[in-house]
Amino acid sequence: MVVRQYNDELKYLERLSPCCWRIKKGFQPNMNVEGIFYVNEHLEKLMFEELRNSCRPGSIGGFLPGMKQIANVAALPGIVGKSVGLPDVHSGYGFAIGNMAAFDMDDPKAVVSPGGVGFDINCGVRLLRTNLMEGDVIPVKERLAQSMFDHIPVGVGSKGIIPMTARDLEEALEMGMDWSLREGYIWAEDKEHCEEYGRMAQADPAKVSMRAKKRGLPQLGTLGAGNHYAEIQVVEEIFDKWAASKMGIEELGQVCVMIHSGSRGFGHQVATDALVAMEKAMKRDEIDVNDRQLACARIKSVEGQNYLKSMAAAANFAWVNRSSMTFLCRQAFAKQFQLSPDDLDMHVIYDVSHNIAKIEQHWIKDKLRTLLVHRKGSTRAFPPHHPLIPVDYQLTGQPVLIGGTMGTCSYVLTGTEKGMTETFGSTCHGAGRALSRAKSRRNLDYGDVLNKLQEQGISIRVASPKLVMEEAPQSYKNVTDVVDTCHAAGISKKCIKLRPIAVIKG
């Protein structure tokens, strides 16, 4: 029975190129468009193994495999183009993580789905450069790692040290990085190198529940736990010297800092509140979906608009959060090297979102359309000359920050025209899980993981050592496979490879 079901499903899958597969209509019920996913030879095996295992009831913890989730998204009302799975795609809530989809704003039936954004709204990555070299940092690496760990609150339930009243929170939710600038926590130029310039204008704190605000108030400027981290990294390889130079990266061994975090408990509560409201809206508006985790509402409904306004507030929270940690990180470096952050050239290269829905204009069949683009575990990757990227990157394309797993390399890519036409200007966001958190805890020993990092010369500071099992490299796909697939497919272009020398985790 399992073999027959698996073989029946294979009929709906077609290889389009060495790194791209099509999911035909019929793979899942009611598909309005086709699906597509990008994989190389190694990632392909994981995808098909996940599909095969899904034929055995309960074998993957109740989550649908990524392919079926991509196809279920293709059945949502108002979707246009294709439901797209990036190379790091894996099972998630509703949408797969690494799945993006666009919905026509002019279609009255088109929907917005919190499952297409995720619970950690605007989880994202920020990269800072410095003028330090690896040789400058290695002698003081342990002290510097400890200084960062002391400055940045980490872990589950961690509380921020940025002074924040209820009124401050309301203003931060509305203003985003403009609040951080007003309060003196960022440099004016930081905004210029941030997606949306660090502020979504449609944010409305009045649409956010008191419970979400109470959860968020003590957490600004905190790293959190899970796969979030702050890393000291060095430039290991430069693939595009000209584009790298535009980012201030000139030579191998240059030291950078990568911050990966999101909207903490605030964003989680915003998503939870919206899902409750949308389940009621679906009954009222008779919206049918293949998976109840794809709870959604018409974009122009009260529930849809309330979610977009509260989601934007959560996105602003996340930008203020990363900005606050940027301030703390600059302080840690300044204290260690007895130089100002400006003297250390600690400029923001870029800040990208991995979980967000945004209104954008894209060409569909030679017609410019206004779309609501859901990116979940996916990064915006706009090409050269796009009006929404900074002046500094108009000739290179938007920097795309791809965080690796704990102890593995990270990458900087740039956006391409091909990505704009094939994936609505989207690319991967990281490695993507290969093992569930539960399996990681069962199969790995945290002592072994920490020892392996030490052997690699990587200093680590972690609030809960046992949590590192969930984030061990063995728990994830190979980030180089993911990045190489995007590069080979032409949806983004490799620019810089970064290697960690110190990791700060919750």
Coordinates of C-alpha atoms in Angstrom, one line a residue:
M1 CA 0.0 0.0 0.0
V2 CA 2.8 2.4 0.9
V3 CA 4.7 1.6 -2.3
R4 CA 1.6 2.1 -4.4
Q5 CA 0.7 5.4 -2.8
Y6 CA 4.3 6.7 -3.2
N7 CA 4.4 5.6 -6.9
D8 CA 1.1 7.3 -7.6
E9 CA 2.4 10.5 -6.2
L10 CA 5.6 10.3 -8.3
K11 CA 3.4 10.6 -11.4
Y12 CA 2.7 14.3 -10.5
L13 CA 6.4 15.2 -10.2
E14 CA 8.5 16.2 -13.2
R15 CA 12.2 17.2 -13.3
L16 CA 12.6 20.5 -15.2
S17 CA 16.4 20.9 -14.8
P18 CA 19.2 19.3 -12.7
C19 CA 18.1 21.5 -9.8
C20 CA 14.4 22.1 -10.3
W21 CA 11.2 20.0 -10.1
R22 CA 7.6 20.7 -11.0
I23 CA 4.7 19.6 -8.8
K24 CA 1.7 19.2 -11.2
K25 CA -1.9 19.9 -10.4
G26 CA -3.5 16.8 -8.9
F27 CA -0.7 16.0 -6.5
Q28 CA -2.9 17.5 -3.8
P29 CA -6.6 18.4 -4.2
N30 CA -7.9 21.7 -5.6
M31 CA -4.5 23.1 -6.7
N32 CA -5.0 26.4 -8.5
V33 CA -1.4 26.6 -9.7
E34 CA 1.5 24.3 -10.0
G35 CA 4.2 23.9 -7.4
I36 CA 8.0 24.1 -7.9
F37 CA 11.0 23.2 -5.8
Y38 CA 14.7 23.6 -6.1
V39 CA 17.1 20.9 -5.0
N40 CA 20.5 19.5 -5.9
E41 CA 21.3 15.7 -5.9
H42 CA 21.9 15.5 -2.1
L43 CA 18.8 17.6 -1.2
E44 CA 16.7 15.8 -3.6
K45 CA 17.2 12.5 -1.7
L46 CA 16.1 14.2 1.5
M47 CA 12.9 15.5 -0.2
F48 CA 11.9 12.2 -1.7
E49 CA 12.7 10.3 1.5
E50 CA 10.4 12.7 3.4
L51 CA 7.7 12.1 0.8
R52 CA 8.1 8.3 1.0
N53 CA 8.0 8.4 4.8
S54 CA 4.8 10.4 4.8
C55 CA 3.0 7.3 3.4
R56 CA 3.6 5.7 6.8
P57 CA 1.0 7.2 9.2
G58 CA 2.5 9.2 12.0
S59 CA 6.1 8.8 10.9
I60 CA 7.0 12.5 10.9
G61 CA 5.3 13.8 13.9
G62 CA 2.0 14.8 12.2
F63 CA 3.6 17.3 9.8
L64 CA 3.1 16.9 6.1
P65 CA 6.2 16.6 4.0
G66 CA 7.5 19.7 2.3
M67 CA 6.3 18.7 -1.2
K68 CA 2.7 18.2 0.0
Q69 CA 2.7 21.5 1.9
I70 CA 4.0 23.3 -1.2
A71 CA 1.1 21.7 -3.1
N72 CA -1.5 22.6 -0.4
V73 CA -0.4 26.2 -0.6
A74 CA -0.9 26.0 -4.4
A75 CA -4.6 25.3 -3.6
L76 CA -5.2 28.6 -1.6
P77 CA -7.6 31.1 -3.1
G78 CA -6.0 34.0 -5.2
I79 CA -2.5 32.5 -5.5
V80 CA -0.7 33.5 -8.7
G81 CA 2.3 32.1 -10.5
K82 CA 3.6 29.1 -8.6
S83 CA 3.9 27.9 -5.0
V84 CA 7.7 27.9 -4.6
G85 CA 9.9 25.6 -2.4
L86 CA 13.5 26.8 -1.9
P87 CA 16.3 24.3 -1.4
D88 CA 16.1 24.6 2.4
V89 CA 12.4 23.6 2.4
H90 CA 11.2 21.4 5.2
S91 CA 8.0 20.7 7.1
G92 CA 6.5 23.6 9.0
Y93 CA 3.1 24.9 10.3
G94 CA 0.8 25.3 7.4
F95 CA 3.3 26.5 4.8
A96 CA 6.6 24.5 4.6
I97 CA 9.6 26.5 6.0
G98 CA 11.3 27.6 2.8
N99 CA 8.0 28.1 0.9
M100 CA 6.9 31.3 -0.7
A101 CA 3.7 32.2 -2.5
A102 CA 2.2 35.4 -3.9
F103 CA -1.5 36.4 -3.9
D104 CA -3.3 38.9 -6.2
M105 CA -4.3 42.0 -4.2
D106 CA -7.0 42.7 -6.8
D107 CA -8.7 39.3 -6.5
P108 CA -11.5 39.6 -3.9
K109 CA -11.0 35.9 -3.0
A110 CA -7.3 36.2 -2.4
V111 CA -6.1 35.4 1.2
V112 CA -3.5 36.1 3.7
S113 CA -2.3 33.2 5.9
P114 CA -0.3 33.5 9.2
G115 CA 1.1 30.0 8.3
G116 CA 2.8 31.7 5.4
V117 CA 4.7 34.0 7.6
G118 CA 5.3 31.8 10.7
F119 CA 5.2 32.3 14.4
D120 CA 8.5 34.2 14.7
I121 CA 7.5 37.2 12.5
N122 CA 10.4 38.9 10.9
C123 CA 12.9 36.4 12.2
G124 CA 15.9 37.6 10.2
V125 CA 19.6 38.2 9.9
R126 CA 21.8 41.3 10.2
L127 CA 25.4 41.4 9.2
L128 CA 28.0 44.0 10.5
R129 CA 31.5 44.4 9.1
T130 CA 34.5 45.6 11.0
N131 CA 38.1 46.6 10.0
L132 CA 39.5 44.0 12.3
M133 CA 41.3 40.9 10.9
E134 CA 41.2 37.4 12.3
G135 CA 44.7 37.9 13.8
D136 CA 43.4 40.8 15.8
V137 CA 40.6 38.8 17.3
I138 CA 42.1 35.4 17.9
P139 CA 44.3 36.4 20.9
V140 CA 41.2 37.9 22.7
K141 CA 38.5 35.7 21.2
E142 CA 37.5 34.1 24.5
R143 CA 37.2 37.5 26.3
L144 CA 35.4 39.0 23.3
A145 CA 32.9 36.0 23.2
Q146 CA 32.3 36.4 27.0
S147 CA 31.8 40.2 26.6
M148 CA 29.2 39.6 23.9
F149 CA 27.5 37.0 26.0
D150 CA 27.5 39.4 29.0
H151 CA 26.1 42.3 26.9
I152 CA 23.4 40.5 25.0
P153 CA 20.6 38.7 27.0
V154 CA 20.1 35.2 25.7
G155 CA 18.0 32.1 26.2
V156 CA 14.3 31.2 26.8
G157 CA 12.6 33.9 28.9
S158 CA 15.6 36.3 28.8
K159 CA 14.8 39.9 29.6
G160 CA 16.2 42.9 27.8
I161 CA 18.4 45.6 29.4
I162 CA 17.1 48.3 27.0
P163 CA 14.9 50.6 29.1
M164 CA 11.4 50.2 27.8
T165 CA 8.0 51.5 29.2
A166 CA 4.6 50.5 27.8
R167 CA 4.5 53.8 25.9
D168 CA 8.0 53.2 24.5
L169 CA 6.8 49.8 23.2
E170 CA 3.7 51.4 21.5
E171 CA 6.0 53.9 19.8
A172 CA 8.6 51.2 18.8
L173 CA 5.8 49.0 17.3
E174 CA 4.7 51.9 15.1
M175 CA 8.1 53.5 14.3
G176 CA 10.4 50.5 14.0
M177 CA 14.0 51.6 13.6
D178 CA 13.0 55.2 13.6
W179 CA 12.4 54.7 17.3
S180 CA 15.9 53.2 17.7
L181 CA 17.3 56.2 15.9
R182 CA 15.4 58.6 18.0
E183 CA 16.6 56.9 21.2
G184 CA 20.2 56.8 20.1
Y185 CA 20.6 53.1 19.7
I186 CA 21.5 53.1 16.0
W187 CA 23.4 55.2 13.4
A188 CA 21.2 57.0 10.8
E189 CA 22.9 54.9 8.0
D190 CA 21.8 51.6 9.7
K191 CA 18.3 52.2 8.3
E192 CA 19.5 52.7 4.8
H193 CA 20.9 49.1 4.8
C194 CA 17.8 47.4 6.1
E195 CA 14.9 45.9 4.3
E196 CA 11.9 48.3 4.3
Y197 CA 14.3 50.8 5.9
G198 CA 13.5 49.1 9.2
R199 CA 9.9 50.2 9.3
M200 CA 6.6 48.8 7.9
A201 CA 4.3 51.9 7.6
Q202 CA 1.1 49.9 8.0
A203 CA 1.9 48.8 11.5
D204 CA -0.9 49.6 14.0
P205 CA -0.2 48.8 17.6
A206 CA -4.0 49.1 18.3
K207 CA -4.5 45.8 16.5
V208 CA -2.1 44.0 18.8
S209 CA -3.5 42.2 21.9
M210 CA -2.5 43.2 25.4
R211 CA -1.2 39.7 25.9
A212 CA 1.2 40.1 23.0
K213 CA 2.4 43.5 24.3
K214 CA 3.0 42.0 27.8
R215 CA 5.1 39.2 26.3
G216 CA 7.1 41.6 24.2
L217 CA 7.7 44.4 26.7
P218 CA 10.6 42.8 28.6
Q219 CA 12.1 41.1 25.6
L220 CA 13.4 43.9 23.4
G221 CA 17.2 43.5 22.9
T222 CA 17.2 39.8 23.6
L223 CA 18.5 37.0 21.5
G224 CA 16.2 34.3 22.6
A225 CA 16.9 30.6 22.1
G226 CA 16.4 27.9 19.4
N227 CA 18.4 28.6 16.2
H228 CA 19.0 32.3 17.1
Y229 CA 22.6 33.4 17.6
A230 CA 25.1 36.1 17.4
E231 CA 28.4 35.0 15.7
I232 CA 31.8 36.5 15.2
Q233 CA 32.8 35.4 11.7
V234 CA 35.7 35.8 9.3
V235 CA 35.6 36.1 5.6
E236 CA 36.8 32.7 4.2
E237 CA 36.1 33.1 0.5
I238 CA 35.0 35.9 -1.9
F239 CA 33.2 34.8 -5.0
D240 CA 32.4 38.3 -6.4
K241 CA 35.1 40.8 -5.4
W242 CA 33.4 43.8 -6.9
A243 CA 30.1 43.2 -5.2
A244 CA 31.9 42.4 -1.9
S245 CA 33.8 45.6 -2.1
K246 CA 30.5 47.5 -2.4
M247 CA 29.6 45.9 1.0
G248 CA 32.9 47.0 2.5
I249 CA 34.4 43.5 2.4
E250 CA 37.9 43.8 0.9
E251 CA 40.0 40.8 1.9
L252 CA 40.0 37.3 3.4
G253 CA 40.2 37.1 7.2
Q254 CA 38.2 40.3 7.7
V255 CA 36.0 40.0 10.8
C256 CA 32.2 40.4 10.7
V257 CA 29.3 39.9 13.2
M258 CA 26.1 38.2 12.3
I259 CA 22.9 38.5 14.4
H260 CA 20.0 36.1 13.8
S261 CA 16.9 36.8 15.8
G262 CA 13.2 37.8 15.5
S263 CA 10.2 39.1 17.3
R264 CA 10.4 36.7 20.3
G265 CA 7.2 36.0 22.2
F266 CA 5.5 39.1 20.8
G267 CA 5.4 37.8 17.3
H268 CA 4.4 34.3 18.4
Q269 CA 1.4 35.8 20.2
V270 CA 0.4 38.0 17.2
A271 CA 0.3 34.9 15.0
T272 CA -1.6 32.8 17.6
D273 CA -4.2 35.6 18.0
A274 CA -4.6 35.8 14.2
L275 CA -5.1 32.1 13.7
V276 CA -8.0 32.1 16.2
A277 CA -9.7 35.0 14.4
M278 CA -9.1 33.5 11.0
E279 CA -10.7 30.1 11.8
K280 CA -13.9 32.0 12.5
A281 CA -13.6 34.1 9.3
M282 CA -13.1 30.9 7.3
K283 CA -16.4 29.5 8.4
R284 CA -18.2 32.8 7.7
D285 CA -16.7 33.3 4.3
E286 CA -16.8 29.5 3.4
I287 CA -13.1 29.2 2.7
D288 CA -11.9 25.7 2.2
V289 CA -8.3 24.6 2.6
N290 CA -6.5 21.3 2.3
D291 CA -4.9 21.6 5.7
R292 CA -6.5 23.3 8.7
Q293 CA -3.0 24.7 9.6
L294 CA -3.5 26.9 6.5
A295 CA -6.0 29.1 8.4
C296 CA -6.5 32.3 6.4
A297 CA -8.7 35.2 5.7
R298 CA -9.6 37.3 2.6
I299 CA -6.9 40.0 2.3
K300 CA -9.4 42.8 2.4
S301 CA -11.5 41.3 5.2
V302 CA -11.4 42.9 8.7
E303 CA -9.4 39.8 9.9
G304 CA -7.0 40.0 7.0
Q305 CA -6.3 43.7 7.5
N306 CA -6.0 43.4 11.3
Y307 CA -3.4 40.6 10.8
L308 CA -1.4 42.6 8.3
K309 CA -1.3 45.6 10.6
S310 CA -0.4 43.6 13.7
M311 CA 2.2 41.5 11.7
A312 CA 3.8 44.8 10.6
A313 CA 4.0 45.9 14.2
A314 CA 5.7 42.6 15.0
A315 CA 8.1 43.1 12.1
N316 CA 9.0 46.6 13.5
F317 CA 9.5 44.9 16.9
A318 CA 12.0 42.5 15.4
W319 CA 13.9 45.3 13.7
V320 CA 14.1 47.3 16.9
N321 CA 15.2 44.0 18.6
R322 CA 18.1 43.4 16.2
S323 CA 19.0 47.2 16.3
S324 CA 19.2 47.0 20.1
M325 CA 21.5 44.0 19.9
T326 CA 23.6 45.8 17.3
F327 CA 24.0 48.6 19.9
L328 CA 25.0 46.0 22.6
C329 CA 27.4 44.2 20.2
R330 CA 29.1 47.5 19.2
Q331 CA 29.5 48.2 23.0
A332 CA 31.1 44.8 23.5
F333 CA 33.7 45.3 20.8
A334 CA 34.4 48.9 21.8
K335 CA 35.0 47.8 25.4
Q336 CA 37.4 45.0 24.3
F337 CA 39.4 47.0 21.8
Q338 CA 39.2 50.4 23.5
L339 CA 38.1 52.0 20.3
S340 CA 34.8 53.5 19.2
P341 CA 32.4 51.4 17.0
D342 CA 33.0 54.0 14.3
D343 CA 36.8 53.5 14.6
L344 CA 36.2 49.8 14.3
D345 CA 34.1 50.4 11.1
M346 CA 31.2 48.5 12.6
H347 CA 28.7 49.4 9.8
V348 CA 25.6 47.4 8.9
I349 CA 26.1 45.6 5.6
Y350 CA 22.4 44.6 5.4
D351 CA 19.4 43.3 7.4
V352 CA 17.0 40.8 5.9
S353 CA 13.7 39.3 6.9
H354 CA 13.0 35.5 6.7
N355 CA 9.4 35.4 7.8
I356 CA 7.2 38.1 6.5
A357 CA 4.3 39.0 4.1
K358 CA 4.7 42.2 2.0
I359 CA 2.8 44.1 -0.7
E360 CA 5.0 44.2 -3.8
Q361 CA 4.7 44.8 -7.5
H362 CA 5.7 42.0 -9.9
W363 CA 5.2 41.2 -13.6
I364 CA 2.8 38.4 -14.3
K365 CA 2.4 37.5 -18.0
D366 CA 3.6 41.0 -19.1
K367 CA 1.3 42.8 -16.7
L368 CA 2.4 44.6 -13.6
R369 CA 0.4 43.3 -10.7
T370 CA 0.2 44.2 -7.0
L371 CA 0.7 41.1 -4.9
L372 CA 0.9 40.1 -1.3
V373 CA 4.1 38.0 -1.2
H374 CA 4.4 35.5 1.7
R375 CA 8.0 34.5 2.5
K376 CA 8.4 31.9 5.2
G377 CA 11.9 30.7 5.7
S378 CA 12.7 32.6 2.5
T379 CA 14.7 35.8 1.8
R380 CA 13.8 38.7 -0.5
A381 CA 16.5 38.8 -3.2
F382 CA 15.8 41.8 -5.5
P383 CA 18.1 42.3 -8.6
P384 CA 20.3 45.2 -9.6
H385 CA 18.4 48.5 -10.3
H386 CA 15.4 47.6 -8.3
P387 CA 13.9 50.8 -6.7
L388 CA 13.4 49.1 -3.3
I389 CA 17.1 48.4 -2.6
P390 CA 19.7 50.9 -1.3
V391 CA 21.6 53.2 -3.6
D392 CA 24.8 51.5 -2.5
Y393 CA 23.6 48.2 -3.9
Q394 CA 21.8 49.4 -7.1
L395 CA 24.5 47.9 -9.3
T396 CA 25.2 44.7 -7.4
G397 CA 21.7 43.6 -6.4
Q398 CA 20.3 43.2 -2.9
P399 CA 22.6 41.5 -0.4
V400 CA 21.0 38.3 0.8
L401 CA 22.2 36.9 4.2
I402 CA 22.2 33.1 4.6
G403 CA 22.9 32.0 8.1
G404 CA 24.5 28.7 8.6
T405 CA 23.9 26.2 11.4
M406 CA 25.9 26.3 14.6
G407 CA 29.6 25.8 13.8
T408 CA 29.1 25.9 10.0
C409 CA 29.7 28.6 7.4
S410 CA 27.3 31.3 6.4
Y411 CA 27.0 33.1 3.0
V412 CA 26.2 36.5 1.5
L413 CA 24.4 36.2 -1.9
T414 CA 23.1 38.9 -4.3
G415 CA 19.7 39.0 -6.0
T416 CA 19.3 38.3 -9.7
E417 CA 16.8 39.1 -12.6
K418 CA 16.1 35.4 -13.0
G419 CA 15.1 35.2 -9.4
M420 CA 12.7 38.1 -9.9
T421 CA 11.0 36.3 -12.8
E422 CA 11.0 32.7 -11.4
T423 CA 10.6 33.1 -7.6
F424 CA 9.1 36.7 -7.2
G425 CA 12.6 37.9 -6.1
S426 CA 13.0 35.2 -3.4
T427 CA 15.7 32.8 -2.4
C428 CA 16.7 30.5 0.5
H429 CA 17.2 31.6 4.1
G430 CA 19.5 29.0 5.7
A431 CA 20.3 25.3 5.9
G432 CA 16.8 24.0 6.7
R433 CA 16.3 21.2 9.3
A434 CA 17.0 17.6 8.4
L435 CA 16.1 16.2 11.8
S436 CA 13.3 17.3 14.1
R437 CA 14.3 18.9 17.4
A438 CA 13.0 15.8 19.3
K439 CA 15.1 13.4 17.1
S440 CA 18.2 15.7 17.6
R441 CA 17.8 15.5 21.4
R442 CA 17.4 11.7 21.2
N443 CA 20.3 11.0 18.8
L444 CA 23.0 13.5 19.9
D445 CA 25.0 14.2 23.0
Y446 CA 25.5 17.8 23.9
G447 CA 29.0 17.1 25.2
D448 CA 30.0 15.7 21.8
V449 CA 28.6 18.7 20.0
L450 CA 30.5 21.2 22.2
N451 CA 33.7 19.2 22.0
K452 CA 33.4 19.2 18.2
L453 CA 33.0 23.0 18.1
Q454 CA 36.1 23.4 20.3
E455 CA 38.1 21.1 18.0
Q456 CA 37.1 23.5 15.1
G457 CA 38.5 26.4 17.1
I458 CA 35.1 27.9 17.7
S459 CA 34.4 29.6 21.0
I460 CA 30.9 29.1 22.3
R461 CA 28.8 30.7 25.0
V462 CA 25.4 29.1 25.5
A463 CA 22.7 29.7 28.2
S464 CA 21.5 26.1 28.1
P465 CA 24.1 23.5 26.9
K466 CA 21.5 20.8 26.3
L467 CA 19.7 22.9 23.7
V468 CA 22.8 22.8 21.5
M469 CA 21.8 19.3 20.5
E470 CA 18.8 20.7 18.6
E471 CA 21.0 23.1 16.7
A472 CA 24.0 20.8 16.0
P473 CA 25.1 20.7 12.3
Q474 CA 23.9 17.1 12.0
S475 CA 20.3 18.4 12.6
Y476 CA 20.4 20.5 9.4
K477 CA 20.9 20.2 5.7
N478 CA 24.3 21.3 4.4
V479 CA 24.0 25.0 3.9
T480 CA 26.6 24.9 1.1
D481 CA 24.3 22.5 -0.8
V482 CA 21.4 24.9 -0.3
V483 CA 23.4 27.9 -1.5
D484 CA 25.0 26.1 -4.4
T485 CA 21.5 25.1 -5.6
C486 CA 20.3 28.7 -5.6
H487 CA 23.4 29.8 -7.4
A488 CA 23.1 27.0 -10.0
A489 CA 19.4 27.8 -10.5
G490 CA 20.3 31.4 -11.0
I491 CA 17.8 32.7 -8.5
S492 CA 20.6 34.3 -6.5
K493 CA 24.4 34.6 -6.8
K494 CA 27.2 33.7 -4.4
C495 CA 29.2 36.6 -3.2
I496 CA 30.9 35.9 0.2
K497 CA 31.5 32.9 2.4
L498 CA 31.9 33.4 6.2
R499 CA 33.3 31.1 8.8
P500 CA 32.4 31.3 12.6
I501 CA 35.1 31.7 15.2
A502 CA 32.8 32.4 18.2
V503 CA 29.1 31.6 18.7
I504 CA 26.7 33.2 21.3
K505 CA 23.5 31.2 21.7
G506 CA 20.5 30.8 24.0

